[in-house]
Coordinates of C-alpha atoms in Angstrom, one line a residue:
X17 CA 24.8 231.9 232.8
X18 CA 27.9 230.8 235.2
X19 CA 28.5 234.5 235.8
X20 CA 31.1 235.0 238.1
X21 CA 31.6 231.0 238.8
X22 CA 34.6 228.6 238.2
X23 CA 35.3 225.3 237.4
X24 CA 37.3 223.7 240.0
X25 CA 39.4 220.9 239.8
X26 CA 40.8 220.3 243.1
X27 CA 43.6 217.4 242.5
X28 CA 45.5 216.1 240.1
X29 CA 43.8 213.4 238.1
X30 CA 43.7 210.7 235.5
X31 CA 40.3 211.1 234.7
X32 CA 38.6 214.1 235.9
X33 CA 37.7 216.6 233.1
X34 CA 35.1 219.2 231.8
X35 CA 33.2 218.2 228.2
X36 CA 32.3 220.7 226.4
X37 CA 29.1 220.1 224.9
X38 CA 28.4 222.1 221.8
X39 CA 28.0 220.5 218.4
X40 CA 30.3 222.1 215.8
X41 CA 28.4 221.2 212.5
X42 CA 31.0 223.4 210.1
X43 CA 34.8 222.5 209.9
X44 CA 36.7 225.6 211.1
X45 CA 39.1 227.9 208.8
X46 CA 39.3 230.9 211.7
X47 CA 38.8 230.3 215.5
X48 CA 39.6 232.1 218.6
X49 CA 39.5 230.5 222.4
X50 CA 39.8 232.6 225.7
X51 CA 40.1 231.2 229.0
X52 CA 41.0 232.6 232.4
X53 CA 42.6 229.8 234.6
X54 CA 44.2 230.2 238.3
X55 CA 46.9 228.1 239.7
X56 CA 50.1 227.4 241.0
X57 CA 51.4 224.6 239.0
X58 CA 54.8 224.7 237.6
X59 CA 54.4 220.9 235.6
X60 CA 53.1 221.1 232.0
X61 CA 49.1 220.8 232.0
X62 CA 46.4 221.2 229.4
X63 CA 43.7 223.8 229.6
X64 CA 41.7 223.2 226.4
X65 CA 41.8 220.0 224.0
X66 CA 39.8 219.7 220.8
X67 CA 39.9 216.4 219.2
X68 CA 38.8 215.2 216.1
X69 CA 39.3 211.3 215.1
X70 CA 42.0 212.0 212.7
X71 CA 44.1 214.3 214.9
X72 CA 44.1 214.4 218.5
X73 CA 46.0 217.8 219.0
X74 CA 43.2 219.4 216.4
X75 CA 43.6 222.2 218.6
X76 CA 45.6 222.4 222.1
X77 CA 45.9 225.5 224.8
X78 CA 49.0 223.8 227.0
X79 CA 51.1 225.3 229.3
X80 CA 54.3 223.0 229.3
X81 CA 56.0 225.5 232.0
X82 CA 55.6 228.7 234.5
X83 CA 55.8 231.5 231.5
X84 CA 55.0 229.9 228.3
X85 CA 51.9 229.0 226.6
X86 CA 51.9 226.8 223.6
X87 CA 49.3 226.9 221.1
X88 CA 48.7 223.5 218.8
X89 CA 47.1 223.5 215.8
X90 CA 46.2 220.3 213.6
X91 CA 49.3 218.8 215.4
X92 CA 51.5 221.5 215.4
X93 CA 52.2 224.4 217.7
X94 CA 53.7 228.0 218.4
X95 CA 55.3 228.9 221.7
X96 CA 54.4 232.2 223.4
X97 CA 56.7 233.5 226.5
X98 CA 54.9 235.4 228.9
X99 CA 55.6 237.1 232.8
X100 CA 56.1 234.3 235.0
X101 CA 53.0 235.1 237.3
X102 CA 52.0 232.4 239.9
X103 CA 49.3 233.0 242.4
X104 CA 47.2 235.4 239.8
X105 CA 45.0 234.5 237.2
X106 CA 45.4 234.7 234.0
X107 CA 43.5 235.5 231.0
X108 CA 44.6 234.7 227.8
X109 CA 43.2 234.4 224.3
X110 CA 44.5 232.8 221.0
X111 CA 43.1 233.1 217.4
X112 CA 44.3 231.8 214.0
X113 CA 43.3 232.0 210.4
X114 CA 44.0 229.3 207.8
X115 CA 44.5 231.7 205.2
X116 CA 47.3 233.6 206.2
X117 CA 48.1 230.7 209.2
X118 CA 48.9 234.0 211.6
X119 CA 48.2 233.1 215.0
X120 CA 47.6 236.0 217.9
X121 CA 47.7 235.6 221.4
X122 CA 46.4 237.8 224.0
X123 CA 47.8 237.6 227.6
X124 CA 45.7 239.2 230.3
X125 CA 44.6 241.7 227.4
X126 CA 47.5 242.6 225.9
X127 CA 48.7 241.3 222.1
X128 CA 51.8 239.3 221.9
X129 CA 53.7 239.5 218.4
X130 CA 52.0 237.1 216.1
X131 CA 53.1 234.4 214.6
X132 CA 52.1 231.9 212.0
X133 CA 51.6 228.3 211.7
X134 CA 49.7 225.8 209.4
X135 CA 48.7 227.9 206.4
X136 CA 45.8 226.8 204.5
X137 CA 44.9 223.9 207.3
X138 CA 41.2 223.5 208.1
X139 CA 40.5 222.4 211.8
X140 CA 38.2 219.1 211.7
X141 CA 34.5 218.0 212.8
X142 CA 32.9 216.2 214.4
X143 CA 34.9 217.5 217.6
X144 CA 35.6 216.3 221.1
X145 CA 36.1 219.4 223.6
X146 CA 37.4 219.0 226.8
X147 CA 38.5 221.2 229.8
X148 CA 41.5 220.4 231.8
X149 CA 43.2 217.1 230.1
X150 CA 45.1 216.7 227.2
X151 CA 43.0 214.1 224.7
X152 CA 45.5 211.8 223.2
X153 CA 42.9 210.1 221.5
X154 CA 39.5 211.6 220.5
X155 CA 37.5 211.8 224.4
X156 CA 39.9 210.0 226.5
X157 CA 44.3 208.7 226.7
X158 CA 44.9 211.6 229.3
X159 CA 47.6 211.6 231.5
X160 CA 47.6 212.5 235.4
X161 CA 50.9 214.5 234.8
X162 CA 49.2 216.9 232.1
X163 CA 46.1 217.1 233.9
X164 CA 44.8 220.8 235.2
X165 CA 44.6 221.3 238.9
X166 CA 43.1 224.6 240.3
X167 CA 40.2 227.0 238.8
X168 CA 39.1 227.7 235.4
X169 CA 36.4 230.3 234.2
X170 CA 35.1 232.6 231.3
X171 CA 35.9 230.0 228.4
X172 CA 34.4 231.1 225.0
X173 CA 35.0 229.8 221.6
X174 CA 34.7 231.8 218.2
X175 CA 34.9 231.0 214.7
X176 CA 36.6 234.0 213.6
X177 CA 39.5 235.8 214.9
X178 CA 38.7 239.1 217.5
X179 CA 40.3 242.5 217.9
X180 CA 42.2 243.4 220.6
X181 CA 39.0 245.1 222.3
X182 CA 37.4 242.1 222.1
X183 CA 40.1 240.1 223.7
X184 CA 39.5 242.5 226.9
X185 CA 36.3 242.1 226.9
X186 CA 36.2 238.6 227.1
X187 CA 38.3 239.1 230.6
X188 CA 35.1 240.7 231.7
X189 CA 32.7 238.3 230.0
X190 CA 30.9 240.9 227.9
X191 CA 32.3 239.9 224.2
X192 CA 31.0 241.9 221.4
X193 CA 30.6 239.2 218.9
X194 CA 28.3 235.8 219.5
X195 CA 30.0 233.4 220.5
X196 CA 29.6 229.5 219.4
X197 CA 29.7 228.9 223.2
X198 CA 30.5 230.9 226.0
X199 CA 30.3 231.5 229.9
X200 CA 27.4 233.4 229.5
X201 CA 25.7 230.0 227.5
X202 CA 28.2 227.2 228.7
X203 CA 26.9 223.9 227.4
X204 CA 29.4 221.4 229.4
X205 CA 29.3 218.1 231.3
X206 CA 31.8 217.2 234.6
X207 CA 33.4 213.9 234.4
X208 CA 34.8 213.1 237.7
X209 CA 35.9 215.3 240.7
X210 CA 35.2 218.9 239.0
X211 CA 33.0 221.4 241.1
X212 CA 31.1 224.5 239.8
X213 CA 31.6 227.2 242.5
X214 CA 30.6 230.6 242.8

């Protein structure tokens, strides 16, 4: 349980990055991912990169500037605006489905209008998850200037979409429904300069 920990990535880099470890057996026709991350970058960087071998932006949380959030999936993606906030961390959450393709995003709590985006896709296996890079090819291409500097905690992963409540209490890392991984159960490797700090 990393409780009330963070994963710290003090400079910008090439390389360094946090694997996630869990083994996704089942191809994915719902999924939701929550983060909180804290920094004071204004480039675009990558927060959280699933790859598959066929598609390397399977699924993509990037921030390309201060207020905006894109959300990829299977190689496509949905802008969200949101307060220009520096200096505080933020929470955020994003779930789709493949049947309707409606994407919802959740930031600090709060729903955002949804949108909608590759109806009737299915997200791929086997899966390469990692924290803090963008994966241009499946594990690895990253790029120094997309790379994640600054703190990142309470990540969780579902394969079905969550309520509103549930987005909230994520923030306080008490979700109601099992996750496939969470902060509570993080299975994850560091690769590089990435500290785990209280």
């Amino acid at each position: 349980d990393l409780g009330s920990s963070a994963l710290v990535f003090p400079r910008e880099s090439p390389s360094a990055h946090v694997q996630v470890t869990a083994k996704l057996e089942q191809p994915l026709n719902n999924f939701t991912v929550c983060l909180k991350s804290y920094t004071d970058l204004s480039r675009p960087y990558s927060l959280f990169s699933y790859a598959t071998r066929k598609q390397s932006n399977e699924i993509l949380l990037f921030k390309p500037k201060p207020g905006q959030y894109e959300l990829n999936v299977g190689g496509k993606f949905l802008s969200f605006t949101v307060p220009e906030v520096l200096g505080e961390p933020q929470h955020v959450c994003a779930s789709w489905e493949s049947s309707t393709g409606i994407a919802r995003f959740w930031f600090n709590g709060k729903p955002w209008p949804r949108k909608g985006l590759q109806k009737g896709y299915t997200v791929g296996v086997p899966a390469s998850i990692v924290l803090g890079q963008d994966q241009d090819s499946f594990g690895g291409g990253f790029d120094a200037k997309q790379s994640f500097v600054g703190e990142i905690s309470s990540v969780y992963m579902w394969d079905m979409g969550i309520s509103t409540m549930e987005a909230v209490s994520a923030m306080y890392d008490s979700p109601a429904q099992t996750p496939i991984f969470g902060w509570n159960n993080f299975p994850y490797k560091i690769v590089g300069e990435v500290y785990l700090k209280p």
